[in-house]
PDB file of C-alpha atoms in Angstrom:
ATOM      1  CA  MET A 723     203.912 242.746 188.655  1.00 96.00           C
ATOM      2  CA  LEU A 724     206.374 240.819 186.001  1.00 98.00           C
ATOM      3  CA  SER A 725     209.624 242.649 186.647  1.00 98.00           C
ATOM      4  CA  TYR A 726     212.424 241.911 184.366  1.00 97.00           C
ATOM      5  CA  THR A 727     215.760 244.180 182.971  1.00 96.00           C
ATOM      6  CA  VAL A 728     216.401 243.658 178.837  1.00 95.00           C
ATOM      7  CA  TYR A 729     219.388 242.604 179.092  1.00 90.00           C
ATOM      8  CA  SER A 730     222.477 241.289 175.950  1.00 82.00           C
ATOM      9  CA  GLU A 731     226.162 242.340 176.841  1.00 75.00           C
ATOM     10  CA  ALA A 732     225.934 242.104 172.188  1.00 66.00           C
ATOM     11  CA  GLY A 733     225.716 245.691 171.564  1.00 67.00           C
ATOM     12  CA  GLY A 734     223.798 246.087 168.171  1.00 69.00           C
ATOM     13  CA  VAL A 735     220.645 243.210 168.941  1.00 73.00           C
ATOM     14  CA  GLY A 736     218.023 246.039 168.793  1.00 84.00           C
ATOM     15  CA  LYS A 737     217.682 245.802 173.008  1.00 91.00           C
ATOM     16  CA  THR A 738     215.977 249.470 173.656  1.00 93.00           C
ATOM     17  CA  SER A 739     213.411 248.517 170.779  1.00 94.00           C
ATOM     18  CA  LEU A 740     212.536 245.620 172.239  1.00 96.00           C
ATOM     19  CA  THR A 741     211.892 246.788 175.608  1.00 97.00           C
ATOM     20  CA  ALA A 742     209.662 249.498 173.806  1.00 97.00           C
ATOM     21  CA  ASN A 743     207.920 247.322 172.364  1.00 97.00           C
ATOM     22  CA  LEU A 744     207.557 244.972 175.185  1.00 98.00           C
ATOM     23  CA  ALA A 745     206.062 247.517 177.015  1.00 98.00           C
ATOM     24  CA  VAL A 746     203.866 249.248 174.799  1.00 98.00           C
ATOM     25  CA  ALA A 747     202.573 245.353 174.217  1.00 98.00           C
ATOM     26  CA  HIS A 748     202.167 245.654 178.182  1.00 98.00           C
ATOM     27  CA  ALA A 749     199.863 248.181 177.888  1.00 98.00           C
ATOM     28  CA  ARG A 750     198.029 247.857 175.010  1.00 97.00           C
ATOM     29  CA  ALA A 751     196.585 244.600 176.624  1.00 98.00           C
ATOM     30  CA  GLY A 752     194.956 247.020 179.950  1.00 98.00           C
ATOM     31  CA  LEU A 753     198.628 247.270 181.951  1.00 98.00           C
ATOM     32  CA  ASP A 754     200.326 250.182 184.165  1.00 98.00           C
ATOM     33  CA  VAL A 755     203.891 249.890 182.999  1.00 98.00           C
ATOM     34  CA  LEU A 756     206.677 251.863 183.683  1.00 98.00           C
ATOM     35  CA  THR A 757     210.025 251.520 182.393  1.00 98.00           C
ATOM     36  CA  ILE A 758     213.525 252.838 184.703  1.00 97.00           C
ATOM     37  CA  PRO A 759     216.113 253.326 181.029  1.00 96.00           C
ATOM     38  CA  LEU A 760     219.593 253.097 182.813  1.00 95.00           C
ATOM     39  CA  ASP A 761     221.364 254.112 179.481  1.00 90.00           C
ATOM     40  CA  PRO A 762     223.789 257.113 179.554  1.00 86.00           C
ATOM     41  CA  GLN A 763     224.140 257.074 176.661  1.00 82.00           C
ATOM     42  CA  ASP A 764     221.772 259.369 173.789  1.00 75.00           C
ATOM     43  CA  GLY A 765     220.598 256.790 171.511  1.00 68.00           C
ATOM     44  CA  ASP A 766     218.703 255.362 174.610  1.00 86.00           C
ATOM     45  CA  LEU A 767     214.763 254.453 175.565  1.00 92.00           C
ATOM     46  CA  SER A 768     214.358 258.217 176.421  1.00 94.00           C
ATOM     47  CA  ARG A 769     215.348 259.252 172.348  1.00 93.00           C
ATOM     48  CA  LEU A 770     212.882 255.976 171.832  1.00 94.00           C
ATOM     49  CA  LEU A 771     210.582 257.643 173.052  1.00 95.00           C
ATOM     50  CA  GLY A 772     210.324 261.319 173.084  1.00 93.00           C
ATOM     51  CA  VAL A 773     211.257 262.248 176.778  1.00 94.00           C
ATOM     52  CA  ASP A 774     214.392 263.418 176.767  1.00 90.00           C
ATOM     53  CA  ASP A 775     213.895 266.974 176.550  1.00 90.00           C
ATOM     54  CA  ASP A 776     215.801 267.299 180.163  1.00 91.00           C
ATOM     55  CA  ARG A 777     218.620 265.127 180.049  1.00 90.00           C
ATOM     56  CA  ALA A 778     221.032 268.240 180.485  1.00 91.00           C
ATOM     57  CA  ASP A 779     219.317 270.270 182.405  1.00 93.00           C
ATOM     58  CA  SER A 780     221.316 270.222 185.810  1.00 92.00           C
ATOM     59  CA  SER A 781     219.026 271.721 187.607  1.00 94.00           C
ATOM     60  CA  ALA A 782     216.572 268.508 187.364  1.00 95.00           C
ATOM     61  CA  ASP A 783     215.311 266.127 189.202  1.00 97.00           C
ATOM     62  CA  ASN A 784     216.315 262.653 188.378  1.00 97.00           C
ATOM     63  CA  LEU A 785     217.270 259.085 189.038  1.00 98.00           C
ATOM     64  CA  VAL A 786     220.842 259.319 190.021  1.00 97.00           C
ATOM     65  CA  ARG A 787     219.411 262.172 192.249  1.00 97.00           C
ATOM     66  CA  HIS A 788     217.364 259.877 193.701  1.00 98.00           C
ATOM     67  CA  MET A 789     219.430 256.902 194.114  1.00 98.00           C
ATOM     68  CA  VAL A 790     221.889 259.250 196.095  1.00 96.00           C
ATOM     69  CA  ASN A 791     218.702 260.243 198.538  1.00 95.00           C
ATOM     70  CA  SER A 792     219.232 264.098 197.171  1.00 96.00           C
ATOM     71  CA  PRO A 793     216.470 264.148 195.191  1.00 97.00           C
ATOM     72  CA  ARG A 794     214.736 267.057 194.660  1.00 96.00           C
ATOM     73  CA  GLY A 795     211.394 266.013 194.718  1.00 97.00           C
ATOM     74  CA  PRO A 796     208.317 263.130 194.348  1.00 98.00           C
ATOM     75  CA  PHE A 797     209.693 260.472 191.802  1.00 98.00           C
ATOM     76  CA  GLU A 798     206.306 260.309 190.536  1.00 97.00           C
ATOM     77  CA  ASP A 799     207.406 263.996 189.425  1.00 97.00           C
ATOM     78  CA  LEU A 800     210.172 262.220 187.751  1.00 97.00           C
ATOM     79  CA  ILE A 801     207.927 260.232 185.194  1.00 98.00           C
ATOM     80  CA  CYS A 802     206.538 261.251 181.382  1.00 97.00           C
ATOM     81  CA  THR A 803     204.179 258.990 179.580  1.00 97.00           C
ATOM     82  CA  ALA A 804     204.833 258.363 175.536  1.00 96.00           C
ATOM     83  CA  ASP A 805     202.468 255.304 173.940  1.00 96.00           C
ATOM     84  CA  GLY A 806     200.434 254.855 176.787  1.00 96.00           C
ATOM     85  CA  VAL A 807     203.754 253.562 179.245  1.00 98.00           C
ATOM     86  CA  ASP A 808     205.402 254.594 182.120  1.00 98.00           C
ATOM     87  CA  VAL A 809     209.292 256.079 181.988  1.00 98.00           C
ATOM     88  CA  VAL A 810     211.261 257.632 184.302  1.00 97.00           C
ATOM     89  CA  PRO A 811     213.940 259.099 181.507  1.00 96.00           C
ATOM     90  CA  GLU A 812     217.385 259.087 181.358  1.00 95.00           C
ATOM     91  CA  HIS A 813     219.605 262.049 182.846  1.00 95.00           C
ATOM     92  CA  ASN A 814     223.876 262.837 181.506  1.00 94.00           C
ATOM     93  CA  MET A 815     223.523 262.324 186.156  1.00 95.00           C
ATOM     94  CA  LEU A 816     223.849 257.923 185.145  1.00 96.00           C
ATOM     95  CA  SER A 817     227.065 258.641 183.313  1.00 94.00           C
ATOM     96  CA  ASP A 818     228.629 258.956 187.030  1.00 95.00           C
ATOM     97  CA  LEU A 819     226.471 256.634 188.819  1.00 96.00           C
ATOM     98  CA  SER A 820     229.388 254.484 189.626  1.00 95.00           C
ATOM     99  CA  ASP A 821     231.352 257.454 191.310  1.00 96.00           C
ATOM    100  CA  HIS A 822     228.290 258.451 192.617  1.00 96.00           C
ATOM    101  CA  LEU A 823     227.465 255.557 194.609  1.00 96.00           C
ATOM    102  CA  SER A 824     230.571 254.902 195.783  1.00 95.00           C
ATOM    103  CA  ARG A 825     231.022 257.497 197.071  1.00 96.00           C
ATOM    104  CA  GLU A 826     227.633 257.236 199.203  1.00 95.00           C
ATOM    105  CA  GLN A 827     229.313 253.825 199.702  1.00 95.00           C
ATOM    106  CA  ASP A 828     232.107 255.447 201.311  1.00 94.00           C
ATOM    107  CA  LYS A 829     230.223 257.648 203.450  1.00 94.00           C
ATOM    108  CA  ALA A 830     227.512 254.993 205.251  1.00 93.00           C
ATOM    109  CA  GLU A 831     230.841 252.244 206.192  1.00 92.00           C
ATOM    110  CA  ASP A 832     232.370 255.946 207.467  1.00 93.00           C
ATOM    111  CA  LEU A 833     229.522 255.784 210.065  1.00 93.00           C
ATOM    112  CA  GLY A 834     230.073 252.168 209.997  1.00 93.00           C
ATOM    113  CA  ASP A 835     226.596 251.298 208.812  1.00 93.00           C
ATOM    114  CA  ALA A 836     225.940 248.702 205.792  1.00 91.00           C
ATOM    115  CA  TYR A 837     225.731 249.851 202.240  1.00 93.00           C
ATOM    116  CA  ASN A 838     224.516 247.767 199.568  1.00 94.00           C
ATOM    117  CA  ILE A 839     225.187 249.612 196.187  1.00 95.00           C
ATOM    118  CA  TYR A 840     223.221 247.258 193.760  1.00 95.00           C
ATOM    119  CA  ALA A 841     220.051 247.910 195.611  1.00 96.00           C
ATOM    120  CA  GLN A 842     219.640 251.680 195.171  1.00 98.00           C
ATOM    121  CA  LEU A 843     217.240 251.603 192.354  1.00 98.00           C
ATOM    122  CA  GLN A 844     215.420 248.709 194.528  1.00 98.00           C
ATOM    123  CA  ARG A 845     215.004 251.427 197.266  1.00 98.00           C
ATOM    124  CA  VAL A 846     214.201 254.536 195.078  1.00 98.00           C
ATOM    125  CA  LEU A 847     211.157 252.000 193.716  1.00 98.00           C
ATOM    126  CA  ARG A 848     209.966 250.187 197.345  1.00 98.00           C
ATOM    127  CA  GLY A 849     209.780 253.664 198.890  1.00 97.00           C
ATOM    128  CA  ALA A 850     207.676 255.256 195.971  1.00 98.00           C
ATOM    129  CA  GLY A 851     205.089 252.279 195.911  1.00 98.00           C
ATOM    130  CA  VAL A 852     205.587 250.832 192.438  1.00 98.00           C
ATOM    131  CA  ALA A 853     204.877 247.872 192.929  1.00 97.00           C
ATOM    132  CA  ASP A 854     201.611 248.301 194.537  1.00 97.00           C
ATOM    133  CA  LYS A 855     201.237 251.169 191.175  1.00 97.00           C
ATOM    134  CA  TYR A 856     201.757 249.204 188.423  1.00 98.00           C
ATOM    135  CA  ASP A 857     201.032 245.639 186.939  1.00 98.00           C
ATOM    136  CA  ILE A 858     204.459 245.317 184.925  1.00 98.00           C
ATOM    137  CA  LEU A 859     208.676 247.139 185.981  1.00 98.00           C
ATOM    138  CA  ILE A 860     210.885 246.855 182.933  1.00 98.00           C
ATOM    139  CA  CYS A 861     214.610 247.707 182.933  1.00 97.00           C
ATOM    140  CA  ASP A 862     216.282 249.062 180.278  1.00 95.00           C
ATOM    141  CA  PRO A 863     220.516 249.093 181.477  1.00 94.00           C
ATOM    142  CA  PRO A 864     223.276 249.697 179.071  1.00 91.00           C
ATOM    143  CA  ALA A 865     225.217 246.755 177.165  1.00 84.00           C
ATOM    144  CA  THR A 866     228.064 246.912 179.669  1.00 84.00           C
ATOM    145  CA  GLU A 867     228.500 245.412 182.765  1.00 84.00           C
ATOM    146  CA  SER A 868     228.115 247.959 185.310  1.00 90.00           C
ATOM    147  CA  ASP A 869     226.439 249.572 188.305  1.00 94.00           C
ATOM    148  CA  HIS A 870     223.272 249.678 186.252  1.00 95.00           C
ATOM    149  CA  LEU A 871     223.472 246.764 185.272  1.00 92.00           C
ATOM    150  CA  TYR A 872     223.961 244.941 188.194  1.00 92.00           C
ATOM    151  CA  ASN A 873     221.262 247.858 190.235  1.00 95.00           C
ATOM    152  CA  ALA A 874     218.443 246.456 187.488  1.00 96.00           C
ATOM    153  CA  ILE A 875     219.012 242.897 188.589  1.00 93.00           C
ATOM    154  CA  TYR A 876     218.926 243.104 191.577  1.00 95.00           C
ATOM    155  CA  ALA A 877     215.889 245.752 191.157  1.00 97.00           C
ATOM    156  CA  THR A 878     213.908 242.738 189.141  1.00 97.00           C
ATOM    157  CA  ARG A 879     215.377 239.879 189.090  1.00 94.00           C
ATOM    158  CA  ASN A 880     214.068 238.227 185.520  1.00 94.00           C
ATOM    159  CA  LEU A 881     216.375 238.431 182.395  1.00 92.00           C
ATOM    160  CA  VAL A 882     214.710 238.592 179.049  1.00 94.00           C
ATOM    161  CA  ILE A 883     217.517 238.573 176.372  1.00 90.00           C
ATOM    162  CA  PRO A 884     217.567 239.652 172.917  1.00 91.00           C
ATOM    163  CA  VAL A 885     219.952 237.235 170.976  1.00 85.00           C
ATOM    164  CA  GLU A 886     221.976 238.137 167.669  1.00 77.00           C
ATOM    165  CA  PRO A 887     220.824 235.707 165.507  1.00 72.00           C
ATOM    166  CA  SER A 888     225.194 234.436 164.896  1.00 69.00           C
ATOM    167  CA  TRP A 889     227.460 232.436 166.756  1.00 64.00           C
ATOM    168  CA  LYS A 890     229.093 235.433 168.858  1.00 65.00           C
ATOM    169  CA  GLY A 891     225.663 235.857 169.840  1.00 61.00           C
ATOM    170  CA  GLN A 892     225.169 232.651 171.238  1.00 65.00           C
ATOM    171  CA  ALA A 893     228.555 233.210 173.223  1.00 69.00           C
ATOM    172  CA  SER A 894     227.019 236.697 174.616  1.00 64.00           C
ATOM    173  CA  VAL A 895     224.117 234.924 176.145  1.00 65.00           C
ATOM    174  CA  GLU A 896     226.704 231.897 177.727  1.00 69.00           C
ATOM    175  CA  GLY A 897     228.366 234.658 179.334  1.00 71.00           C
ATOM    176  CA  LEU A 898     224.704 236.348 180.280  1.00 67.00           C
ATOM    177  CA  ALA A 899     224.163 233.685 181.427  1.00 71.00           C
ATOM    178  CA  GLU A 900     227.243 233.021 183.762  1.00 76.00           C
ATOM    179  CA  LEU A 901     227.142 236.910 184.709  1.00 72.00           C
ATOM    180  CA  ALA A 902     223.958 235.936 185.973  1.00 73.00           C
ATOM    181  CA  SER A 903     224.578 233.124 187.523  1.00 78.00           C
ATOM    182  CA  ASN A 904     227.397 234.678 189.500  1.00 78.00           C
ATOM    183  CA  PHE A 905     225.496 237.876 191.027  1.00 75.00           C
ATOM    184  CA  ALA A 906     222.815 236.247 191.928  1.00 80.00           C
ATOM    185  CA  ASP A 907     225.573 233.631 194.124  1.00 84.00           C
ATOM    186  CA  GLN A 908     227.224 236.858 194.688  1.00 77.00           C
ATOM    187  CA  LEU A 909     224.705 238.530 196.961  1.00 77.00           C
ATOM    188  CA  ASN A 910     222.311 235.534 197.944  1.00 81.00           C
ATOM    189  CA  ILE A 911     219.667 236.127 195.454  1.00 88.00           C
ATOM    190  CA  ASP A 912     217.317 234.279 192.978  1.00 89.00           C
ATOM    191  CA  VAL A 913     217.326 235.088 189.115  1.00 90.00           C
ATOM    192  CA  GLY A 914     215.746 234.580 186.570  1.00 89.00           C
ATOM    193  CA  VAL A 915     215.367 234.113 182.731  1.00 89.00           C
ATOM    194  CA  LEU A 916     211.837 234.571 181.148  1.00 94.00           C
ATOM    195  CA  GLY A 917     213.456 234.073 177.598  1.00 92.00           C
ATOM    196  CA  ALA A 918     215.344 234.691 174.881  1.00 90.00           C
ATOM    197  CA  VAL A 919     214.572 236.571 171.853  1.00 93.00           C
ATOM    198  CA  PRO A 920     216.607 235.955 168.864  1.00 89.00           C
ATOM    199  CA  ASN A 921     216.440 239.630 166.316  1.00 85.00           C
ATOM    200  CA  GLY A 922     217.024 240.326 162.857  1.00 80.00           C
ATOM    201  CA  VAL A 923     217.123 236.994 161.914  1.00 80.00           C
ATOM    202  CA  LYS A 924     217.032 236.282 157.613  1.00 76.00           C
ATOM    203  CA  ASN A 925     216.358 231.974 158.486  1.00 73.00           C
ATOM    204  CA  THR A 926     220.340 231.160 157.122  1.00 75.00           C
ATOM    205  CA  SER A 927     220.949 227.522 157.757  1.00 73.00           C
ATOM    206  CA  ASP A 928     223.492 228.531 160.711  1.00 73.00           C
ATOM    207  CA  GLN A 929     221.572 230.851 161.974  1.00 73.00           C
ATOM    208  CA  ARG A 930     219.266 227.745 163.106  1.00 74.00           C
ATOM    209  CA  GLU A 931     221.675 225.712 164.750  1.00 74.00           C
ATOM    210  CA  MET A 932     222.769 228.309 166.499  1.00 75.00           C
ATOM    211  CA  LEU A 933     219.446 229.154 167.652  1.00 76.00           C
ATOM    212  CA  ASP A 934     218.259 225.525 168.493  1.00 77.00           C
ATOM    213  CA  ASP A 935     220.545 225.569 170.601  1.00 75.00           C
ATOM    214  CA  ILE A 936     220.018 228.465 172.977  1.00 80.00           C
ATOM    215  CA  GLU A 937     219.324 226.460 176.383  1.00 79.00           C
ATOM    216  CA  PHE A 938     216.365 228.935 177.288  1.00 84.00           C
ATOM    217  CA  ALA A 939     212.526 229.396 175.857  1.00 88.00           C
ATOM    218  CA  THR A 940     212.455 231.216 172.446  1.00 90.00           C
ATOM    219  CA  PRO A 941     208.868 232.219 172.319  1.00 93.00           C
ATOM    220  CA  GLU A 942     209.019 234.025 169.725  1.00 94.00           C
ATOM    221  CA  THR A 943     212.481 234.271 166.655  1.00 91.00           C
ATOM    222  CA  ILE A 944     211.772 237.685 164.676  1.00 93.00           C
ATOM    223  CA  GLY A 945     212.942 238.740 161.114  1.00 90.00           C
ATOM    224  CA  ASP A 946     215.000 241.750 159.898  1.00 89.00           C
ATOM    225  CA  ARG A 947     212.487 244.939 160.387  1.00 91.00           C
ATOM    226  CA  THR A 948     215.882 247.560 159.980  1.00 91.00           C
ATOM    227  CA  SER A 949     212.855 249.380 158.274  1.00 94.00           C
ATOM    228  CA  LEU A 950     210.227 249.541 160.980  1.00 95.00           C
ATOM    229  CA  MET A 951     212.905 249.948 163.725  1.00 94.00           C
ATOM    230  CA  GLU A 952     214.882 253.041 161.796  1.00 95.00           C
ATOM    231  CA  GLY A 953     211.218 254.670 161.562  1.00 96.00           C
ATOM    232  CA  CYS A 954     210.457 254.422 165.535  1.00 96.00           C
ATOM    233  CA  TRP A 955     213.485 256.096 166.096  1.00 95.00           C
ATOM    234  CA  LYS A 956     212.965 258.732 163.150  1.00 96.00           C
ATOM    235  CA  GLN A 957     209.961 259.200 164.224  1.00 96.00           C
ATOM    236  CA  GLN A 958     210.433 259.073 168.612  1.00 95.00           C
ATOM    237  CA  CYS A 959     207.573 255.810 169.027  1.00 96.00           C
ATOM    238  CA  SER A 960     207.420 252.545 169.110  1.00 97.00           C
ATOM    239  CA  ALA A 961     206.313 250.153 166.356  1.00 97.00           C
ATOM    240  CA  PHE A 962     203.170 249.650 166.825  1.00 97.00           C
ATOM    241  CA  ARG A 963     201.976 254.067 166.660  1.00 97.00           C
ATOM    242  CA  TYR A 964     205.006 253.710 163.727  1.00 97.00           C
ATOM    243  CA  VAL A 965     202.940 251.501 161.330  1.00 97.00           C
ATOM    244  CA  GLN A 966     199.785 252.894 162.444  1.00 95.00           C
ATOM    245  CA  GLU A 967     200.269 256.573 162.162  1.00 95.00           C
ATOM    246  CA  HIS A 968     203.633 256.744 159.774  1.00 95.00           C
ATOM    247  CA  ARG A 969     203.176 253.953 157.361  1.00 94.00           C
ATOM    248  CA  ASP A 970     200.812 255.073 154.340  1.00 90.00           C
ATOM    249  CA  ARG A 971     199.660 251.349 153.937  1.00 91.00           C
ATOM    250  CA  ARG A 972     199.435 247.865 156.548  1.00 92.00           C
ATOM    251  CA  ARG A 973     202.629 245.653 155.094  1.00 93.00           C
ATOM    252  CA  ASP A 974     201.317 242.897 156.877  1.00 94.00           C
ATOM    253  CA  TYR A 975     205.256 241.355 157.727  1.00 94.00           C
ATOM    254  CA  GLU A 976     205.254 244.535 159.860  1.00 96.00           C
ATOM    255  CA  VAL A 977     201.795 243.387 161.366  1.00 96.00           C
ATOM    256  CA  GLU A 978     203.031 240.044 162.180  1.00 97.00           C
ATOM    257  CA  THR A 979     205.976 241.633 164.209  1.00 97.00           C
ATOM    258  CA  LEU A 980     203.685 243.806 166.576  1.00 97.00           C
ATOM    259  CA  ALA A 981     201.293 240.180 166.885  1.00 98.00           C
ATOM    260  CA  GLN A 982     205.029 238.375 167.929  1.00 97.00           C
ATOM    261  CA  PHE A 983     205.798 241.952 170.689  1.00 98.00           C
ATOM    262  CA  ASP A 984     201.862 240.859 172.283  1.00 98.00           C
ATOM    263  CA  ARG A 985     202.569 236.671 171.687  1.00 98.00           C
ATOM    264  CA  LEU A 986     205.793 237.761 173.923  1.00 98.00           C
ATOM    265  CA  ALA A 987     203.946 240.519 176.694  1.00 98.00           C
ATOM    266  CA  ARG A 988     201.159 237.204 176.998  1.00 98.00           C
ATOM    267  CA  PHE A 989     204.286 235.032 177.259  1.00 98.00           C
ATOM    268  CA  PHE A 990     206.151 236.872 179.979  1.00 98.00           C
ATOM    269  CA  GLU A 991     202.987 237.868 181.670  1.00 98.00           C
ATOM    270  CA  ALA A 992     201.824 234.592 182.131  1.00 97.00           C
ATOM    271  CA  GLU A 993     205.426 233.180 183.957  1.00 94.00           C
ATOM    272  CA  ALA A 994     204.777 236.138 186.643  1.00 94.00           C
ATOM    273  CA  GLY A 995     201.004 235.140 186.653  1.00 95.00           C
ATOM    274  CA  VAL A 996     200.258 238.134 185.738  1.00 97.00           C
ATOM    275  CA  ASP A 997     196.549 238.042 184.101  1.00 96.00           C
ATOM    276  CA  ALA A 998     196.168 241.292 181.410  1.00 97.00           C
ATOM    277  CA  PRO A 999     192.218 242.173 181.174  1.00 97.00           C
ATOM    278  CA  SER A1000     192.611 242.899 178.040  1.00 96.00           C
ATOM    279  CA  PRO A1001     194.727 241.877 175.682  1.00 96.00           C
ATOM    280  CA  PRO A1002     194.874 242.851 171.924  1.00 96.00           C
ATOM    281  CA  GLU A1003     194.131 240.036 169.389  1.00 97.00           C
ATOM    282  CA  PRO A1004     198.084 239.802 168.364  1.00 97.00           C
ATOM    283  CA  GLY A1005     198.705 242.840 166.088  1.00 96.00           C
ATOM    284  CA  ALA A1006     195.625 244.590 165.712  1.00 95.00           C
ATOM    285  CA  LEU A1007     195.128 248.205 165.198  1.00 92.00           C
ATOM    286  CA  GLU A1008     192.730 250.437 165.189  1.00 81.00           C
ATOM    287  CA  GLU A1009     192.167 252.520 161.872  1.00 64.00           C
ATOM    288  CA  THR A1010     193.051 255.777 161.419  1.00 51.00           C
ATOM    289  CA  ALA A1011     190.553 258.529 159.521  1.00 46.00           C
TER     290      ALA A1011
END
């Protein structure tokens, strides 16, 4: 199974949009995909894909309950499907995840038991047999250093880094590489970087210089697609579905952006030795009536 966390310390770099479209790109190649969004804020992956109806329902079962051993049902019942991708929707309890985990740690230590706060997502996924049921696992934590992020990294062991095309963005990439390295050393695990994805690039000379200095693989550089991504948020869907169902005509540069998502998915799959059974021609869409 290919598993990775999409993360950037800088906000506003299209992290969640990238996560959604990579997930769909994997799925449309015939792979089974599970996404685990972990962002407590409302502008999140669950919102983008239209599966956040129970977010504020205090009686609803949710991922946090499973992470603190208080589920109200099986893990499988948490899953919703959108755009061909399985999603465990975010819930407002994510805002208090650190407090809940700390209480569980205190209880374990009072009993003389070991408790790794950062291993609880991994425990839940292993207990649900996710690695046997899915080909791809993608986590989308908030853009802050937190227990949400550390649980995501511990569970996936790989990072994909969306990059703001600026020197500030480059600094955040360097900071994230150091953060991941320190976290890996602290917990004695290996954390890899599958690649960086420059996003919103306008191809200025300063941006070209900055992109040349990125130390990780950058298989694709995505241009400024503000209109496309805003349309996706409005319609609550991936870019693939937005272009297919909500554009009155195909725009070549948008189809090329879809092709970039497809090629990124193939690149990351190859890094993990995952063979997609039916990869489409990059960017290809079925014609609608």
